[in-house]
Amino acid sequence: MSTKKIQPSEMIINPDGTIFHLHLLPSQLTDRIILVGDPGRVNMVAEFFDTKTFEVSSREFHTIGGTYKGKPIMCLSHGIGPDNIDIVINELDALANIDFATREVKPEHRTLTLVRIGTSGALQPELIVGTPVIAAHAIGFDGVLNYYAGRNEVCDIDYQQAFCDYVHWNPLWAKPYVVPADKELVERIGRDDMVRGHTISAVGFYGPQGRELRLPLANPDLNSRIEKFRYNGEPVTNYEMESAPLQGLSLLLGHKAMTVCSIIANRVSTNATPNYKTAIHDLIKTVLERI
Ligand code: R1P
């Protein structure tokens, strides 16, 4: 990492000393962070905290900090989509590793532990609604990581190539990238009660995940080809929208990250439940115990 000064246009600090979008102060940052998509779900997580020390809301970014069983923790919402993850991870890293007074990278690296708890659509018929699936491998359809120089060093290039060949990847789309979750976190949080999956981060909810309402799809057979694809004998398990940029950017920046999603719809059997709150509630409790 360079020790040059990061200019005001490149890292915007608000007049109150907080980082531009998240509106958090460096002093508020905790080492362990739960990430959720929905700003409302932050309250659900914080209900488990034994103390709440601060609450900040700005656009889709809602943060509550406090303690869980005596240890500092915070929960932050990132909204919907991979583009938001670029903002969230870069700004969390800036709070941890850039000195806001000098605008230089701090000499000592601070590692954050980031666990995203989300919802997801399954791509294999046996994954029933309510199953927690870890993005042990996250497959980014979003292209965010392609803008960073170290991309190839943290990606599984063989997997990416095999995937593109098998599913007849459309050259108009961003090149996919495959990034792992942090292995130690997966062992500690996943144990045997969560599926180790291969999770796609899509760049949208409808066409980019093969949903056809009124607009016909450019490649209508994509999901059936994805369903049949195997890498080292393992299938692609589910679609969501944030795990790949989260895990990819965390790898590049030296943080530990993973994603676990509760299945709320099965795209093969076409089952779905809008009543997924109990499963999410239980998953939050499990992750808080193990993070
Ligand atoms: C789409 O409905 C949203 O739900 C999923 C997707 O990743 C996307 O953010 O996750 P969350 O429930 O965490 O938001």
PDB file of N, CA and C in Angstrom, residues 38-129:
ATOM      1  N   ASP A  38     -31.042  -5.010   3.908  1.00  0.00           N
ATOM      2  CA  ASP A  38     -32.203  -4.193   4.267  1.00  0.00           C
ATOM      3  C   ASP A  38     -31.908  -3.320   5.496  1.00  0.00           C
ATOM      4  N   PRO A  39     -32.053  -1.977   5.370  1.00  0.00           N
ATOM      5  CA  PRO A  39     -31.814  -1.104   6.531  1.00  0.00           C
ATOM      6  C   PRO A  39     -32.669  -1.497   7.744  1.00  0.00           C
ATOM      7  N   GLY A  40     -33.866  -2.023   7.483  1.00  0.00           N
ATOM      8  CA  GLY A  40     -34.753  -2.448   8.573  1.00  0.00           C
ATOM      9  C   GLY A  40     -34.220  -3.671   9.308  1.00  0.00           C
ATOM     10  N   ARG A  41     -33.449  -4.482   8.604  1.00  0.00           N
ATOM     11  CA  ARG A  41     -32.935  -5.714   9.220  1.00  0.00           C
ATOM     12  C   ARG A  41     -31.827  -5.411  10.240  1.00  0.00           C
ATOM     13  N   VAL A  42     -31.267  -4.200  10.157  1.00  0.00           N
ATOM     14  CA  VAL A  42     -30.242  -3.802  11.132  1.00  0.00           C
ATOM     15  C   VAL A  42     -30.847  -3.807  12.548  1.00  0.00           C
ATOM     16  N   ASN A  43     -32.091  -3.342  12.653  1.00  0.00           N
ATOM     17  CA  ASN A  43     -32.754  -3.338  13.966  1.00  0.00           C
ATOM     18  C   ASN A  43     -32.950  -4.757  14.477  1.00  0.00           C
ATOM     19  N   MET A  44     -33.268  -5.673  13.542  1.00  0.00           N
ATOM     20  CA  MET A  44     -33.469  -7.070  13.927  1.00  0.00           C
ATOM     21  C   MET A  44     -32.178  -7.644  14.527  1.00  0.00           C
ATOM     22  N   VAL A  45     -31.044  -7.301  13.912  1.00  0.00           N
ATOM     23  CA  VAL A  45     -29.746  -7.776  14.428  1.00  0.00           C
ATOM     24  C   VAL A  45     -29.458  -7.104  15.778  1.00  0.00           C
ATOM     25  N   ALA A  46     -29.668  -5.791  15.836  1.00  0.00           N
ATOM     26  CA  ALA A  46     -29.305  -5.029  17.051  1.00  0.00           C
ATOM     27  C   ALA A  46     -30.168  -5.399  18.251  1.00  0.00           C
ATOM     28  N   GLU A  47     -31.343  -5.991  18.001  1.00  0.00           N
ATOM     29  CA  GLU A  47     -32.175  -6.443  19.121  1.00  0.00           C
ATOM     30  C   GLU A  47     -31.457  -7.486  19.972  1.00  0.00           C
ATOM     31  N   PHE A  48     -30.500  -8.191  19.357  1.00  0.00           N
ATOM     32  CA  PHE A  48     -29.738  -9.203  20.095  1.00  0.00           C
ATOM     33  C   PHE A  48     -28.586  -8.592  20.904  1.00  0.00           C
ATOM     34  N   PHE A  49     -28.214  -7.332  20.592  1.00  0.00           N
ATOM     35  CA  PHE A  49     -27.061  -6.717  21.275  1.00  0.00           C
ATOM     36  C   PHE A  49     -27.395  -6.487  22.751  1.00  0.00           C
ATOM     37  N   ASP A  50     -26.353  -6.564  23.633  1.00  0.00           N
ATOM     38  CA  ASP A  50     -26.638  -6.239  25.029  1.00  0.00           C
ATOM     39  C   ASP A  50     -26.552  -4.735  25.301  1.00  0.00           C
ATOM     40  N   THR A  51     -25.742  -4.009  24.483  1.00  0.00           N
ATOM     41  CA  THR A  51     -25.761  -2.545  24.574  1.00  0.00           C
ATOM     42  C   THR A  51     -25.747  -1.973  23.162  1.00  0.00           C
ATOM     43  N   LYS A  52     -26.326  -0.785  22.994  1.00  0.00           N
ATOM     44  CA  LYS A  52     -26.249  -0.057  21.720  1.00  0.00           C
ATOM     45  C   LYS A  52     -25.538   1.251  22.013  1.00  0.00           C
ATOM     46  N   THR A  53     -24.421   1.516  21.305  1.00  0.00           N
ATOM     47  CA  THR A  53     -23.633   2.720  21.610  1.00  0.00           C
ATOM     48  C   THR A  53     -23.873   3.849  20.605  1.00  0.00           C
ATOM     49  N   PHE A  54     -24.250   3.505  19.358  1.00  0.00           N
ATOM     50  CA  PHE A  54     -24.559   4.566  18.399  1.00  0.00           C
ATOM     51  C   PHE A  54     -25.455   4.018  17.293  1.00  0.00           C
ATOM     52  N   GLU A  55     -26.151   4.932  16.628  1.00  0.00           N
ATOM     53  CA  GLU A  55     -26.995   4.585  15.476  1.00  0.00           C
ATOM     54  C   GLU A  55     -26.864   5.706  14.457  1.00  0.00           C
ATOM     55  N   VAL A  56     -26.588   5.352  13.210  1.00  0.00           N
ATOM     56  CA  VAL A  56     -26.401   6.337  12.142  1.00  0.00           C
ATOM     57  C   VAL A  56     -27.176   5.874  10.918  1.00  0.00           C
ATOM     58  N   SER A  57     -27.867   6.804  10.260  1.00  0.00           N
ATOM     59  CA  SER A  57     -28.612   6.463   9.057  1.00  0.00           C
ATOM     60  C   SER A  57     -28.317   7.457   7.962  1.00  0.00           C
ATOM     61  N   SER A  58     -27.942   6.955   6.782  1.00  0.00           N
ATOM     62  CA  SER A  58     -27.680   7.826   5.648  1.00  0.00           C
ATOM     63  C   SER A  58     -27.991   7.045   4.387  1.00  0.00           C
ATOM     64  N   ARG A  59     -28.969   7.507   3.602  1.00  0.00           N
ATOM     65  CA  ARG A  59     -29.447   6.748   2.436  1.00  0.00           C
ATOM     66  C   ARG A  59     -29.762   5.301   2.868  1.00  0.00           C
ATOM     67  N   GLU A  60     -29.224   4.308   2.112  1.00  0.00           N
ATOM     68  CA  GLU A  60     -29.502   2.912   2.468  1.00  0.00           C
ATOM     69  C   GLU A  60     -28.573   2.364   3.538  1.00  0.00           C
ATOM     70  N   PHE A  61     -27.635   3.206   3.985  1.00  0.00           N
ATOM     71  CA  PHE A  61     -26.631   2.748   4.942  1.00  0.00           C
ATOM     72  C   PHE A  61     -27.078   3.076   6.369  1.00  0.00           C
ATOM     73  N   HIS A  62     -27.525   2.064   7.073  1.00  0.00           N
ATOM     74  CA  HIS A  62     -28.008   2.218   8.446  1.00  0.00           C
ATOM     75  C   HIS A  62     -27.093   1.373   9.332  1.00  0.00           C
ATOM     76  N   THR A  63     -26.527   2.001  10.346  1.00  0.00           N
ATOM     77  CA  THR A  63     -25.568   1.291  11.208  1.00  0.00           C
ATOM     78  C   THR A  63     -25.981   1.411  12.661  1.00  0.00           C
ATOM     79  N   ILE A  64     -25.917   0.293  13.371  1.00  0.00           N
ATOM     80  CA  ILE A  64     -26.045   0.322  14.832  1.00  0.00           C
ATOM     81  C   ILE A  64     -24.812  -0.372  15.404  1.00  0.00           C
ATOM     82  N   GLY A  65     -24.146   0.304  16.319  1.00  0.00           N
ATOM     83  CA  GLY A  65     -22.971  -0.266  16.988  1.00  0.00           C
ATOM     84  C   GLY A  65     -23.298  -0.553  18.432  1.00  0.00           C
ATOM     85  N   GLY A  66     -22.611  -1.521  19.005  1.00  0.00           N
ATOM     86  CA  GLY A  66     -22.836  -1.864  20.404  1.00  0.00           C
ATOM     87  C   GLY A  66     -21.977  -3.035  20.808  1.00  0.00           C
ATOM     88  N   THR A  67     -22.525  -3.854  21.727  1.00  0.00           N
ATOM     89  CA  THR A  67     -21.794  -5.057  22.136  1.00  0.00           C
ATOM     90  C   THR A  67     -22.729  -6.259  22.072  1.00  0.00           C
ATOM     91  N   TYR A  68     -22.146  -7.400  21.800  1.00  0.00           N
ATOM     92  CA  TYR A  68     -22.886  -8.671  21.889  1.00  0.00           C
ATOM     93  C   TYR A  68     -22.078  -9.568  22.822  1.00  0.00           C
ATOM     94  N   LYS A  69     -22.721  -9.981  23.912  1.00  0.00           N
ATOM     95  CA  LYS A  69     -22.039 -10.759  24.964  1.00  0.00           C
ATOM     96  C   LYS A  69     -20.716 -10.096  25.359  1.00  0.00           C
ATOM     97  N   GLY A  70     -20.782  -8.776  25.496  1.00  0.00           N
ATOM     98  CA  GLY A  70     -19.643  -8.006  26.001  1.00  0.00           C
ATOM     99  C   GLY A  70     -18.628  -7.577  24.967  1.00  0.00           C
ATOM    100  N   LYS A  71     -18.712  -8.110  23.739  1.00  0.00           N
ATOM    101  CA  LYS A  71     -17.689  -7.765  22.730  1.00  0.00           C
ATOM    102  C   LYS A  71     -18.235  -6.747  21.728  1.00  0.00           C
ATOM    103  N   PRO A  72     -17.396  -5.752  21.345  1.00  0.00           N
ATOM    104  CA  PRO A  72     -17.868  -4.735  20.396  1.00  0.00           C
ATOM    105  C   PRO A  72     -18.245  -5.339  19.044  1.00  0.00           C
ATOM    106  N   ILE A  73     -19.323  -4.829  18.482  1.00  0.00           N
ATOM    107  CA  ILE A  73     -19.805  -5.321  17.184  1.00  0.00           C
ATOM    108  C   ILE A  73     -20.672  -4.231  16.561  1.00  0.00           C
ATOM    109  N   MET A  74     -20.799  -4.219  15.256  1.00  0.00           N
ATOM    110  CA  MET A  74     -21.778  -3.327  14.637  1.00  0.00           C
ATOM    111  C   MET A  74     -22.468  -4.034  13.482  1.00  0.00           C
ATOM    112  N   CYS A  75     -23.665  -3.552  13.174  1.00  0.00           N
ATOM    113  CA  CYS A  75     -24.396  -4.084  12.025  1.00  0.00           C
ATOM    114  C   CYS A  75     -24.687  -2.919  11.082  1.00  0.00           C
ATOM    115  N   LEU A  76     -24.419  -3.141   9.803  1.00  0.00           N
ATOM    116  CA  LEU A  76     -24.549  -2.067   8.804  1.00  0.00           C
ATOM    117  C   LEU A  76     -25.324  -2.598   7.600  1.00  0.00           C
ATOM    118  N   SER A  77     -26.237  -1.803   7.063  1.00  0.00           N
ATOM    119  CA  SER A  77     -26.953  -2.229   5.849  1.00  0.00           C
ATOM    120  C   SER A  77     -26.270  -1.637   4.626  1.00  0.00           C
ATOM    121  N   HIS A  78     -26.197  -2.457   3.573  1.00  0.00           N
ATOM    122  CA  HIS A  78     -25.535  -2.006   2.340  1.00  0.00           C
ATOM    123  C   HIS A  78     -26.512  -1.758   1.202  1.00  0.00           C
ATOM    124  N   GLY A  79     -27.808  -1.972   1.441  1.00  0.00           N
ATOM    125  CA  GLY A  79     -28.770  -1.790   0.352  1.00  0.00           C
ATOM    126  C   GLY A  79     -28.685  -2.945  -0.637  1.00  0.00           C
ATOM    127  N   ILE A  80     -29.250  -2.731  -1.819  1.00  0.00           N
ATOM    128  CA  ILE A  80     -29.291  -3.780  -2.831  1.00  0.00           C
ATOM    129  C   ILE A  80     -28.243  -3.529  -3.908  1.00  0.00           C
ATOM    130  N   GLY A  81     -27.425  -4.532  -4.174  1.00  0.00           N
ATOM    131  CA  GLY A  81     -26.580  -4.491  -5.361  1.00  0.00           C
ATOM    132  C   GLY A  81     -25.086  -4.416  -5.136  1.00  0.00           C
ATOM    133  N   PRO A  82     -24.327  -4.945  -6.108  1.00  0.00           N
ATOM    134  CA  PRO A  82     -22.870  -5.008  -6.000  1.00  0.00           C
ATOM    135  C   PRO A  82     -22.199  -3.642  -6.009  1.00  0.00           C
ATOM    136  N   ASP A  83     -22.793  -2.654  -6.669  1.00  0.00           N
ATOM    137  CA  ASP A  83     -22.184  -1.316  -6.713  1.00  0.00           C
ATOM    138  C   ASP A  83     -22.090  -0.706  -5.317  1.00  0.00           C
ATOM    139  N   ASN A  84     -23.108  -0.988  -4.480  1.00  0.00           N
ATOM    140  CA  ASN A  84     -23.068  -0.478  -3.104  1.00  0.00           C
ATOM    141  C   ASN A  84     -21.929  -1.102  -2.307  1.00  0.00           C
ATOM    142  N   ILE A  85     -21.582  -2.335  -2.645  1.00  0.00           N
ATOM    143  CA  ILE A  85     -20.518  -3.022  -1.898  1.00  0.00           C
ATOM    144  C   ILE A  85     -19.173  -2.335  -2.145  1.00  0.00           C
ATOM    145  N   ASP A  86     -18.982  -1.810  -3.343  1.00  0.00           N
ATOM    146  CA  ASP A  86     -17.759  -1.057  -3.639  1.00  0.00           C
ATOM    147  C   ASP A  86     -17.614   0.116  -2.664  1.00  0.00           C
ATOM    148  N   ILE A  87     -18.723   0.797  -2.407  1.00  0.00           N
ATOM    149  CA  ILE A  87     -18.716   1.932  -1.469  1.00  0.00           C
ATOM    150  C   ILE A  87     -18.489   1.442  -0.039  1.00  0.00           C
ATOM    151  N   VAL A  88     -19.256   0.430   0.349  1.00  0.00           N
ATOM    152  CA  VAL A  88     -19.218  -0.001   1.761  1.00  0.00           C
ATOM    153  C   VAL A  88     -17.835  -0.536   2.142  1.00  0.00           C
ATOM    154  N   ILE A  89     -17.267  -1.394   1.323  1.00  0.00           N
ATOM    155  CA  ILE A  89     -15.987  -2.009   1.711  1.00  0.00           C
ATOM    156  C   ILE A  89     -14.851  -0.993   1.643  1.00  0.00           C
ATOM    157  N   ASN A  90     -14.839  -0.159   0.609  1.00  0.00           N
ATOM    158  CA  ASN A  90     -13.781   0.861   0.548  1.00  0.00           C
ATOM    159  C   ASN A  90     -13.886   1.838   1.716  1.00  0.00           C
ATOM    160  N   GLU A  91     -15.109   2.200   2.101  1.00  0.00           N
ATOM    161  CA  GLU A  91     -15.243   3.169   3.200  1.00  0.00           C
ATOM    162  C   GLU A  91     -14.961   2.520   4.560  1.00  0.00           C
ATOM    163  N   LEU A  92     -15.359   1.263   4.748  1.00  0.00           N
ATOM    164  CA  LEU A  92     -15.022   0.584   6.013  1.00  0.00           C
ATOM    165  C   LEU A  92     -13.508   0.434   6.121  1.00  0.00           C
ATOM    166  N   ASP A  93     -12.875   0.076   5.008  1.00  0.00           N
ATOM    167  CA  ASP A  93     -11.409  -0.068   5.023  1.00  0.00           C
ATOM    168  C   ASP A  93     -10.741   1.279   5.300  1.00  0.00           C
ATOM    169  N   ALA A  94     -11.284   2.354   4.720  1.00  0.00           N
ATOM    170  CA  ALA A  94     -10.706   3.690   4.968  1.00  0.00           C
ATOM    171  C   ALA A  94     -10.798   4.034   6.458  1.00  0.00           C
ATOM    172  N   LEU A  95     -11.951   3.720   7.068  1.00  0.00           N
ATOM    173  CA  LEU A  95     -12.107   3.995   8.509  1.00  0.00           C
ATOM    174  C   LEU A  95     -11.075   3.226   9.322  1.00  0.00           C
ATOM    175  N   ALA A  96     -10.728   2.027   8.848  1.00  0.00           N
ATOM    176  CA  ALA A  96      -9.794   1.165   9.584  1.00  0.00           C
ATOM    177  C   ALA A  96      -8.342   1.509   9.300  1.00  0.00           C
ATOM    178  N   ASN A  97      -8.034   1.796   8.047  1.00  0.00           N
ATOM    179  CA  ASN A  97      -6.624   1.780   7.635  1.00  0.00           C
ATOM    180  C   ASN A  97      -6.087   3.081   7.048  1.00  0.00           C
ATOM    181  N   ILE A  98      -6.899   4.136   7.018  1.00  0.00           N
ATOM    182  CA  ILE A  98      -6.384   5.438   6.559  1.00  0.00           C
ATOM    183  C   ILE A  98      -6.515   6.440   7.706  1.00  0.00           C
ATOM    184  N   ASP A  99      -5.449   7.172   7.938  1.00  0.00           N
ATOM    185  CA  ASP A  99      -5.463   8.201   8.979  1.00  0.00           C
ATOM    186  C   ASP A  99      -6.223   9.413   8.423  1.00  0.00           C
ATOM    187  N   PHE A 100      -7.356   9.751   9.025  1.00  0.00           N
ATOM    188  CA  PHE A 100      -8.191  10.840   8.497  1.00  0.00           C
ATOM    189  C   PHE A 100      -7.520  12.210   8.671  1.00  0.00           C
ATOM    190  N   ALA A 101      -6.598  12.343   9.631  1.00  0.00           N
ATOM    191  CA  ALA A 101      -5.917  13.632   9.841  1.00  0.00           C
ATOM    192  C   ALA A 101      -4.858  13.854   8.772  1.00  0.00           C
ATOM    193  N   THR A 102      -4.024  12.839   8.513  1.00  0.00           N
ATOM    194  CA  THR A 102      -2.926  13.009   7.553  1.00  0.00           C
ATOM    195  C   THR A 102      -3.319  12.572   6.144  1.00  0.00           C
ATOM    196  N   ARG A 103      -4.432  11.797   6.017  1.00  0.00           N
ATOM    197  CA  ARG A 103      -4.878  11.224   4.736  1.00  0.00           C
ATOM    198  C   ARG A 103      -3.848  10.252   4.161  1.00  0.00           C
ATOM    199  N   GLU A 104      -3.118   9.602   5.034  1.00  0.00           N
ATOM    200  CA  GLU A 104      -2.152   8.589   4.597  1.00  0.00           C
ATOM    201  C   GLU A 104      -2.562   7.227   5.135  1.00  0.00           C
ATOM    202  N   VAL A 105      -2.131   6.182   4.423  1.00  0.00           N
ATOM    203  CA  VAL A 105      -2.405   4.818   4.896  1.00  0.00           C
ATOM    204  C   VAL A 105      -1.610   4.595   6.178  1.00  0.00           C
ATOM    205  N   LYS A 106      -2.294   4.029   7.192  1.00  0.00           N
ATOM    206  CA  LYS A 106      -1.618   3.800   8.476  1.00  0.00           C
ATOM    207  C   LYS A 106      -0.571   2.704   8.327  1.00  0.00           C
ATOM    208  N   PRO A 107       0.529   2.798   9.067  1.00  0.00           N
ATOM    209  CA  PRO A 107       1.580   1.771   8.927  1.00  0.00           C
ATOM    210  C   PRO A 107       1.134   0.386   9.380  1.00  0.00           C
ATOM    211  N   GLU A 108       0.274   0.304  10.386  1.00  0.00           N
ATOM    212  CA  GLU A 108      -0.203  -0.995  10.893  1.00  0.00           C
ATOM    213  C   GLU A 108      -1.536  -1.342  10.237  1.00  0.00           C
ATOM    214  N   HIS A 109      -1.624  -2.532   9.639  1.00  0.00           N
ATOM    215  CA  HIS A 109      -2.880  -2.929   9.001  1.00  0.00           C
ATOM    216  C   HIS A 109      -3.877  -3.422  10.052  1.00  0.00           C
ATOM    217  N   ARG A 110      -5.121  -2.974   9.935  1.00  0.00           N
ATOM    218  CA  ARG A 110      -6.187  -3.470  10.811  1.00  0.00           C
ATOM    219  C   ARG A 110      -7.122  -4.353   9.985  1.00  0.00           C
ATOM    220  N   THR A 111      -7.295  -5.590  10.434  1.00  0.00           N
ATOM    221  CA  THR A 111      -8.126  -6.546   9.694  1.00  0.00           C
ATOM    222  C   THR A 111      -9.540  -6.557  10.252  1.00  0.00           C
ATOM    223  N   LEU A 112     -10.514  -6.416   9.367  1.00  0.00           N
ATOM    224  CA  LEU A 112     -11.924  -6.466   9.759  1.00  0.00           C
ATOM    225  C   LEU A 112     -12.501  -7.848   9.459  1.00  0.00           C
ATOM    226  N   THR A 113     -13.473  -8.252  10.247  1.00  0.00           N
ATOM    227  CA  THR A 113     -14.197  -9.502  10.001  1.00  0.00           C
ATOM    228  C   THR A 113     -15.611  -9.127   9.574  1.00  0.00           C
ATOM    229  N   LEU A 114     -15.953  -9.488   8.343  1.00  0.00           N
ATOM    230  CA  LEU A 114     -17.213  -9.037   7.735  1.00  0.00           C
ATOM    231  C   LEU A 114     -18.076 -10.233   7.371  1.00  0.00           C
ATOM    232  N   VAL A 115     -19.260 -10.298   7.949  1.00  0.00           N
ATOM    233  CA  VAL A 115     -20.163 -11.408   7.609  1.00  0.00           C
ATOM    234  C   VAL A 115     -21.478 -10.836   7.106  1.00  0.00           C
ATOM    235  N   ARG A 116     -21.783 -11.152   5.839  1.00  0.00           N
ATOM    236  CA  ARG A 116     -23.063 -10.715   5.273  1.00  0.00           C
ATOM    237  C   ARG A 116     -24.109 -11.799   5.497  1.00  0.00           C
ATOM    238  N   ILE A 117     -25.264 -11.399   6.034  1.00  0.00           N
ATOM    239  CA  ILE A 117     -26.402 -12.311   6.203  1.00  0.00           C
ATOM    240  C   ILE A 117     -27.481 -11.832   5.236  1.00  0.00           C
ATOM    241  N   GLY A 118     -27.794 -12.659   4.248  1.00  0.00           N
ATOM    242  CA  GLY A 118     -28.724 -12.210   3.217  1.00  0.00           C
ATOM    243  C   GLY A 118     -29.824 -13.206   2.904  1.00  0.00           C
ATOM    244  N   THR A 119     -30.573 -12.874   1.862  1.00  0.00           N
ATOM    245  CA  THR A 119     -31.603 -13.770   1.340  1.00  0.00           C
ATOM    246  C   THR A 119     -31.224 -14.118  -0.101  1.00  0.00           C
ATOM    247  N   SER A 120     -31.784 -15.224  -0.591  1.00  0.00           N
ATOM    248  CA  SER A 120     -31.255 -15.762  -1.836  1.00  0.00           C
ATOM    249  C   SER A 120     -32.239 -16.699  -2.522  1.00  0.00           C
ATOM    250  N   GLY A 121     -32.059 -16.857  -3.845  1.00  0.00           N
ATOM    251  CA  GLY A 121     -32.853 -17.803  -4.634  1.00  0.00           C
ATOM    252  C   GLY A 121     -31.998 -19.016  -5.001  1.00  0.00           C
ATOM    253  N   ALA A 122     -32.518 -20.228  -4.767  1.00  0.00           N
ATOM    254  CA  ALA A 122     -31.747 -21.455  -5.033  1.00  0.00           C
ATOM    255  C   ALA A 122     -31.799 -21.842  -6.498  1.00  0.00           C
ATOM    256  N   LEU A 123     -30.705 -22.462  -6.955  1.00  0.00           N
ATOM    257  CA  LEU A 123     -30.618 -22.916  -8.346  1.00  0.00           C
ATOM    258  C   LEU A 123     -30.555 -24.431  -8.447  1.00  0.00           C
ATOM    259  N   GLN A 124     -30.678 -25.129  -7.325  1.00  0.00           N
ATOM    260  CA  GLN A 124     -30.717 -26.590  -7.330  1.00  0.00           C
ATOM    261  C   GLN A 124     -32.007 -27.012  -6.627  1.00  0.00           C
ATOM    262  N   PRO A 125     -32.713 -28.021  -7.190  1.00  0.00           N
ATOM    263  CA  PRO A 125     -34.045 -28.352  -6.657  1.00  0.00           C
ATOM    264  C   PRO A 125     -34.051 -28.813  -5.203  1.00  0.00           C
ATOM    265  N   GLU A 126     -32.924 -29.415  -4.734  1.00  0.00           N
ATOM    266  CA  GLU A 126     -32.931 -29.972  -3.369  1.00  0.00           C
ATOM    267  C   GLU A 126     -32.726 -28.913  -2.281  1.00  0.00           C
ATOM    268  N   LEU A 127     -32.387 -27.681  -2.683  1.00  0.00           N
ATOM    269  CA  LEU A 127     -32.167 -26.634  -1.666  1.00  0.00           C
ATOM    270  C   LEU A 127     -33.511 -26.010  -1.289  1.00  0.00           C
ATOM    271  N   ILE A 128     -34.053 -26.477  -0.186  1.00  0.00           N
ATOM    272  CA  ILE A 128     -35.397 -26.034   0.181  1.00  0.00           C
ATOM    273  C   ILE A 128     -35.360 -24.671   0.878  1.00  0.00           C
ATOM    274  N   VAL A 129     -36.496 -24.019   0.848  1.00  0.00           N
ATOM    275  CA  VAL A 129     -36.649 -22.708   1.478  1.00  0.00           C
ATOM    276  C   VAL A 129     -36.271 -22.815   2.962  1.00  0.00           C
TER     277      VAL A 129
END
